Coordinates of C-alpha atoms in Angstrom, one line a residue:
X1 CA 67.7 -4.6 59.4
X2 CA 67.8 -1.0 60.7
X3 CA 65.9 -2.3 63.7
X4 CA 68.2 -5.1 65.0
X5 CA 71.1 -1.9 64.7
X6 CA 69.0 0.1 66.6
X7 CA 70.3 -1.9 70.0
X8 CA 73.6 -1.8 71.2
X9 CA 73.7 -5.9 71.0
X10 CA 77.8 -7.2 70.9
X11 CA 76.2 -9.7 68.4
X12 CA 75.7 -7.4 65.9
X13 CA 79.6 -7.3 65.2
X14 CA 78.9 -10.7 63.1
X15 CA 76.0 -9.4 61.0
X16 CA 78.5 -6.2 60.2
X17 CA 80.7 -8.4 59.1
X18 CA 78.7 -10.6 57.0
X19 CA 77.3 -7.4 55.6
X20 CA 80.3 -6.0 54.7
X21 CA 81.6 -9.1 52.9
X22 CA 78.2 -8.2 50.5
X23 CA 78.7 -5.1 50.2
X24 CA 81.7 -6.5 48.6
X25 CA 81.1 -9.4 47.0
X26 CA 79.8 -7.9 43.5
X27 CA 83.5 -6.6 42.8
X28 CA 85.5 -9.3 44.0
X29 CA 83.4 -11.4 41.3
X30 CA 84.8 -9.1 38.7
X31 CA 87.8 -8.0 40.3
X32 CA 90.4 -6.3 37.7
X33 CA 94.2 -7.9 36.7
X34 CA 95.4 -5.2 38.7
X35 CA 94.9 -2.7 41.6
X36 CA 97.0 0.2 42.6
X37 CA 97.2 1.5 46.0
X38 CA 99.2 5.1 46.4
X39 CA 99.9 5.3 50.1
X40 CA 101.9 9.1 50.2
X41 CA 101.9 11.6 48.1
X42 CA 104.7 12.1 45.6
X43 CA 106.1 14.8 47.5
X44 CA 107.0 12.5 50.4
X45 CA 107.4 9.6 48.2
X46 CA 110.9 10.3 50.2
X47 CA 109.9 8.9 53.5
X48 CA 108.5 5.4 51.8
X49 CA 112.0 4.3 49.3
X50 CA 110.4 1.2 48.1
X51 CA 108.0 0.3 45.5
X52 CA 104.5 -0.7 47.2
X53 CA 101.9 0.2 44.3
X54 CA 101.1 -3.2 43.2
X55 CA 102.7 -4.8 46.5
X56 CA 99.4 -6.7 47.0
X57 CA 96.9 -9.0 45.0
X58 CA 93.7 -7.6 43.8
X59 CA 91.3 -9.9 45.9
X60 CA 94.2 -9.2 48.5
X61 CA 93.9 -5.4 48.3
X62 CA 90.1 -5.2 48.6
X63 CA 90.6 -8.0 51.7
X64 CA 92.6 -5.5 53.9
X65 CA 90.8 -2.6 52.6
X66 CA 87.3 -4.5 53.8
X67 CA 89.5 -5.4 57.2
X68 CA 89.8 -1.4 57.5
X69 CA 86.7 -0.1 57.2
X70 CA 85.6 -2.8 59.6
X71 CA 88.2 -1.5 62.3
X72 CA 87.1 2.3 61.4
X73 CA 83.6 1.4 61.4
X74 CA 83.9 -0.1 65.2
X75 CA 86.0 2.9 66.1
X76 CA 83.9 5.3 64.9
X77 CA 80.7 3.8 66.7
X78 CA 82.9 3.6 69.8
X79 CA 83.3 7.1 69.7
X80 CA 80.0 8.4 68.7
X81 CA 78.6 6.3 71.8
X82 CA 81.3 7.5 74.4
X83 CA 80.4 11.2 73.8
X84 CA 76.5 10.1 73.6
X85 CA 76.0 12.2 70.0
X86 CA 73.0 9.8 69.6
X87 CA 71.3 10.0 72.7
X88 CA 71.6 6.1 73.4
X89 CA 74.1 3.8 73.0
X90 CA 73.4 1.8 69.1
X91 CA 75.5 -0.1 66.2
X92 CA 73.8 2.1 63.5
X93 CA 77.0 4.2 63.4
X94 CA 79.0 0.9 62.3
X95 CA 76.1 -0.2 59.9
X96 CA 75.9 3.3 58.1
X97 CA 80.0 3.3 58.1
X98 CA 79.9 0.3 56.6
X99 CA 77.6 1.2 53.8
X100 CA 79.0 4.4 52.6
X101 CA 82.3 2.9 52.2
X102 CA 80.6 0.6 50.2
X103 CA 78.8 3.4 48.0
X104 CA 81.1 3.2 45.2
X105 CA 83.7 0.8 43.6
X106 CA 86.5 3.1 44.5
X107 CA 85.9 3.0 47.8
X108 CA 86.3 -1.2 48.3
X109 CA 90.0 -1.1 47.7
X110 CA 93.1 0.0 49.3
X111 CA 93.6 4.4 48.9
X112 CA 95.1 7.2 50.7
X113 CA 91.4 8.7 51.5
X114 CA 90.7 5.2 53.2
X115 CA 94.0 5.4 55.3
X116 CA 93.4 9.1 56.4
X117 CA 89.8 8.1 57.8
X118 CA 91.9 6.5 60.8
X119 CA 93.8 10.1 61.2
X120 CA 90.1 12.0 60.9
X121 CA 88.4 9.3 63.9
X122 CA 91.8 9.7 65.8
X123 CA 91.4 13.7 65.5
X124 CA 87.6 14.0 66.4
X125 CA 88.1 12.0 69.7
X126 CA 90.8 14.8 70.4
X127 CA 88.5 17.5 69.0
X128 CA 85.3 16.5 70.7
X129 CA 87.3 16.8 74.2
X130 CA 87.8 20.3 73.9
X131 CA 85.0 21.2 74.8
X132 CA 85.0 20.1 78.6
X133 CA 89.1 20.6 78.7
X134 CA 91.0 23.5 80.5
X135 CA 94.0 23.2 78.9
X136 CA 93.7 22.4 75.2
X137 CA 96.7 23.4 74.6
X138 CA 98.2 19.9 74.4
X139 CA 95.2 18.2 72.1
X140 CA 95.5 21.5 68.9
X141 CA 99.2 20.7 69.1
X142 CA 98.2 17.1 68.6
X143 CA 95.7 17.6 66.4
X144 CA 97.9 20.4 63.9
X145 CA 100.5 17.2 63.6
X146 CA 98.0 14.5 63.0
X147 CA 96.3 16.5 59.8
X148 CA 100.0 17.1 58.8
X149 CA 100.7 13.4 59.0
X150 CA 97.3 13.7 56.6
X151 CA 98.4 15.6 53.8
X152 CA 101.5 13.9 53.6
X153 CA 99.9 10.6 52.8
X154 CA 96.9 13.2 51.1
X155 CA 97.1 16.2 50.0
X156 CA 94.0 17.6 50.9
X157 CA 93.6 16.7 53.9
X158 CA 95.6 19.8 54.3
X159 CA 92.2 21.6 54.5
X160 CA 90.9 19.6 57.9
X161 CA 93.4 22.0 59.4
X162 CA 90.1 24.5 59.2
X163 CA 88.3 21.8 61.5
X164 CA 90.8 22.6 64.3
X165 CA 89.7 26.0 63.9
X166 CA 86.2 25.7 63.7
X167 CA 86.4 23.5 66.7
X168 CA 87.7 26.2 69.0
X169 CA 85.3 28.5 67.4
X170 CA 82.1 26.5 68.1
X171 CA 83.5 24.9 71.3
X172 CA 86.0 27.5 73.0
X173 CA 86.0 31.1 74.0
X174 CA 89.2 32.9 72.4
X175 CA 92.6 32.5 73.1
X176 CA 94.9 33.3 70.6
X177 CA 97.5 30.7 71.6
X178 CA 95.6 28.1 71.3
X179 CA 94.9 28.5 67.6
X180 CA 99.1 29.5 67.3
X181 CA 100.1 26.3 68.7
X182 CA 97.8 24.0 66.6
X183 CA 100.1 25.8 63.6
X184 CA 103.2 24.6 65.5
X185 CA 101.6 21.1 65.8
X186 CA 101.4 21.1 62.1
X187 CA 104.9 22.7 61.3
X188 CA 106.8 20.0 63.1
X189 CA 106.4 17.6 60.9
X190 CA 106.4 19.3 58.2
X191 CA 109.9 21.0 59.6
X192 CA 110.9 17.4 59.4
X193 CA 110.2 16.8 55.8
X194 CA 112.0 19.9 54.7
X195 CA 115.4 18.6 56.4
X196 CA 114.7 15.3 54.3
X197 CA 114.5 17.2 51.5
X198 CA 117.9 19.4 52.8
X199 CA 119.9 16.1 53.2
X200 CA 119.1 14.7 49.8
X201 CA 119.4 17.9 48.4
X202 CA 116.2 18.7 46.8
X203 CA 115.3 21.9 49.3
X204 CA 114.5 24.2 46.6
X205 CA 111.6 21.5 45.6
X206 CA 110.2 21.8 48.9
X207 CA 107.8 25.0 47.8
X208 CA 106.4 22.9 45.7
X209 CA 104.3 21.3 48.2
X210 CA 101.9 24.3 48.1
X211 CA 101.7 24.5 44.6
X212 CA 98.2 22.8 44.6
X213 CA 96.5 25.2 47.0
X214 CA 96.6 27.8 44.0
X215 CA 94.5 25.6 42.0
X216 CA 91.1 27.3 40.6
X217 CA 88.2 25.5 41.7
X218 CA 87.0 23.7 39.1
X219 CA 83.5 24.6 37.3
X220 CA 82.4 21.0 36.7
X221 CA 83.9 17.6 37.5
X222 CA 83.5 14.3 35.5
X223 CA 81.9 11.9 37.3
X224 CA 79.5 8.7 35.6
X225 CA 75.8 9.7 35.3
X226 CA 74.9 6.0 36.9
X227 CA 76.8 7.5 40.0
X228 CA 74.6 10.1 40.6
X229 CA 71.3 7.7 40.7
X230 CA 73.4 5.7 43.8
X231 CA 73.4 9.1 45.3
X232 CA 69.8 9.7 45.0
X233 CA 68.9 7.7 48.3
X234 CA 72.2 9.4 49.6
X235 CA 70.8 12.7 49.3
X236 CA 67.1 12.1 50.2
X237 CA 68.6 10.2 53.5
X238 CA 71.0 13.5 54.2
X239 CA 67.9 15.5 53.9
X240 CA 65.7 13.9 56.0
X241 CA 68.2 13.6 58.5
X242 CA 68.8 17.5 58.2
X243 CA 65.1 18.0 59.1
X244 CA 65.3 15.7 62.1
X245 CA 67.9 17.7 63.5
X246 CA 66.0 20.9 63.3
X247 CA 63.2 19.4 64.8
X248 CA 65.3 17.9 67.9
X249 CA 67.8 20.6 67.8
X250 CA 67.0 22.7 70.8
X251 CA 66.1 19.9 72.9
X252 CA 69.2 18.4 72.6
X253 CA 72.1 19.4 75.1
X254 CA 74.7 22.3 74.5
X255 CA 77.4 19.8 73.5
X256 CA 75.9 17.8 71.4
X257 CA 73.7 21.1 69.5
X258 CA 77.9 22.3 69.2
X259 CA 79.4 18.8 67.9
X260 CA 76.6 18.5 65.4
X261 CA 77.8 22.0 63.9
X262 CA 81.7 20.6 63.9
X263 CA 80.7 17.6 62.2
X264 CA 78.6 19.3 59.1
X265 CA 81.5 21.7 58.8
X266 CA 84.0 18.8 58.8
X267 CA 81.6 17.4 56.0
X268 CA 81.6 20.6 54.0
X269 CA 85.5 20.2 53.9
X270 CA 86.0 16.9 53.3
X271 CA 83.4 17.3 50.3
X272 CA 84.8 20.6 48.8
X273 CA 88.6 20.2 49.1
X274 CA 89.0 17.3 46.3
X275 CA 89.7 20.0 43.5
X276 CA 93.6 20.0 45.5
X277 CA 94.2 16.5 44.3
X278 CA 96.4 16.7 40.6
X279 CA 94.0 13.7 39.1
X280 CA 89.8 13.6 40.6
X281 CA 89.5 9.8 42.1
X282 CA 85.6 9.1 43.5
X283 CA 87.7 7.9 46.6
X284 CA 88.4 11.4 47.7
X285 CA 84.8 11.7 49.0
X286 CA 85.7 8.6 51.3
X287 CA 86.5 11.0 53.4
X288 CA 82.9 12.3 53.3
X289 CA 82.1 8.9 55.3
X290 CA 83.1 9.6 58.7
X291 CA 80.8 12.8 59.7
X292 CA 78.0 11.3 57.0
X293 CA 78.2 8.1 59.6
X294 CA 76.4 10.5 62.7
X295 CA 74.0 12.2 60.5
X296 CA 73.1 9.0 59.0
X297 CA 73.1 7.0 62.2
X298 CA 71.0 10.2 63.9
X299 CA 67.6 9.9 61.1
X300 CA 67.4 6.1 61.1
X301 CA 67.9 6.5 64.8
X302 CA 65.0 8.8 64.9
X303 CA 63.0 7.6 62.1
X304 CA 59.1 7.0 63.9
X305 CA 58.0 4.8 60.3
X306 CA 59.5 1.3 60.6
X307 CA 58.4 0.7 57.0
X308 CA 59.5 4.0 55.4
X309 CA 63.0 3.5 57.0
X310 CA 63.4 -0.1 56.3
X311 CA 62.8 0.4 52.8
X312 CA 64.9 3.2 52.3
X313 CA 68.4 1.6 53.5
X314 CA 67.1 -1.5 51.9
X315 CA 67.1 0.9 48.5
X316 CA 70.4 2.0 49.2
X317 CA 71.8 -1.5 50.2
X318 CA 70.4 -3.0 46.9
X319 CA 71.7 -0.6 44.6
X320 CA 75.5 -0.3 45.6
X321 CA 75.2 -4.3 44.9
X322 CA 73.4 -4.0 41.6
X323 CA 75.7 -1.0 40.2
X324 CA 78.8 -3.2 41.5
X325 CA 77.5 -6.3 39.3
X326 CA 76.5 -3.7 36.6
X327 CA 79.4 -1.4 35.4
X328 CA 77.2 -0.2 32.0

């Protein structure tokens, strides 16, 4: 399996499909009465005045969610290949997309964290062309209004604003007003909101927005101990993967060394900021998808044992279809 990926063959886009329908096909089966999809947050339920949380069938929800992470998942290889992050051009990133967004059952229908994957690919093609550009001003403006666009449909995707900065860290030398206009970029819109707010007289609300970046980061979060065993391959692939870096690291060139740092950062975030959100959903870590996707892609890339490697996606492809069919 991980072989035929390994080439950069158009026909592959039919095997992703088929494999995506499998990775699906265990909870369509056993698909619940009803699915509910939250699209904004309730602070700008505002700019969406209809009611759209059950606007769609189950087996219709999961059917557009599954027509998503296809779209990301060809997206997200496009990209990875234009900037050459690999070293050659492959369809691993699309198969190892398509698999984590099949990890759990929260992750095959229709969320906010699945919307706000397309806003996270859109923002690292504009953050991996900083570090080649002379005037970035332009792309952090961009980029500030595109994670604003974020939290309004998620609320913490508020805390991606850090990957701007972290960007011009690892890829710029200072300049103050670049990292001033990226918090312009992100004040226009939500300038926008507040006159909403102003015009149907609910400005003194509008501070409550923040309210959830007070929160106290929570000591322990509930989370099914079957989960954790469909992490176990996960974990052991992440680590790996780690290693395989370190061993290629210095042979590798400047920009790529620097775009590998952004993207474990980006991770960090995306896996630490779910405490923001007022009830914890497994789909947060959704988000967790997009810079898993290159380290992912990078070890099975890389990986010298055909039979080790085969074995270990074929464990992880076998258990996100067995704990779909077994819910325990």
């Amino acid at each position: 399996m991980i072989n035929l990926f390994r080439n950069y063959n158009p026909f592959n886009i039919v095997w992703l499909a088929i494999l995506l329908l499998v990775l699906r096909i265990g909870y369509m089966v056993q698909i619940p009465e009803k699915v509910e999809f939250i699209f904004v947050e309730p602070f700008a339920r505002l700019l969406v005045p209809v009611k759209y949380e059950y606007a769609f069938s189950p087996l219709l929800n999961v059917i557009i969610a599954g027509g998503l992470v296809f779209a990301q998942a060809l997206l997200l290889n496009s990209l990875i290949n234009h900037h050459n992050l690999l070293g050659k051009p492959t369809f691993l990133p699309a198969l190892m997309y398509i698999t984590l967004a099949g990890l759990f059952t929260p992750f095959l229908t229709l969320s906010a964290p699945l919307i706000c994957n397309f806003l996270l690919i859109w923002m690292l093609y504009k953050l991996f062309n900083l570090y080649k550009g002379e005037d970035v001003k332009s792309a952090t403006y961009d980029v500030g209004m595109i994670v604003a666009v974020g939290s309004l449909i998620y609320f913490p995707f508020i805390y991606l604003f850090l990957a701007i900065w972290v960007a011009l860290i690892v890829y710029r030398p200072f300049n103050w007003r670049e990292w001033v206009i990226s918090i312009l970029g992100y004040v226009t819109v939500f300038f926008f909101l507040a006159v909403i707010y102003f015009m149907n007289d609910m400005l003194p609300r509008f501070t409550h927005i923040w309210l959830p970046l007070g929160k106290k980061f929570p000591d322990h979060i509930s989370i099914n101990s079957y989960n954790y065993l469909l992490l176990a391959p996960v974990i052991l692939i992440l680590v790996l993967c780690f290693f395989k870096l370190q061993q290629n690291f210095f042979k590798s060139y400047v920009q790529i060394r620097k775009t590998f740092q952004l993207l474990f950062f980006i991770f960090l975030i995306t896996a630490l900021s779910f405490y923001l959100n007022s009830e914890f959903r497994l789909s947060h870590f959704l988000l967790c998808a997009v810079p898993a996707t290159v380290f992912f892609a990078y070890y099975f890339l890389y990986a010298t044992k055909r039979w080790f490697y085969e074995v270990l996606y074929l464990l992880l492809f076998i258990s996100i279809i067995y704990f779909q069919f077994n819910k325990f």
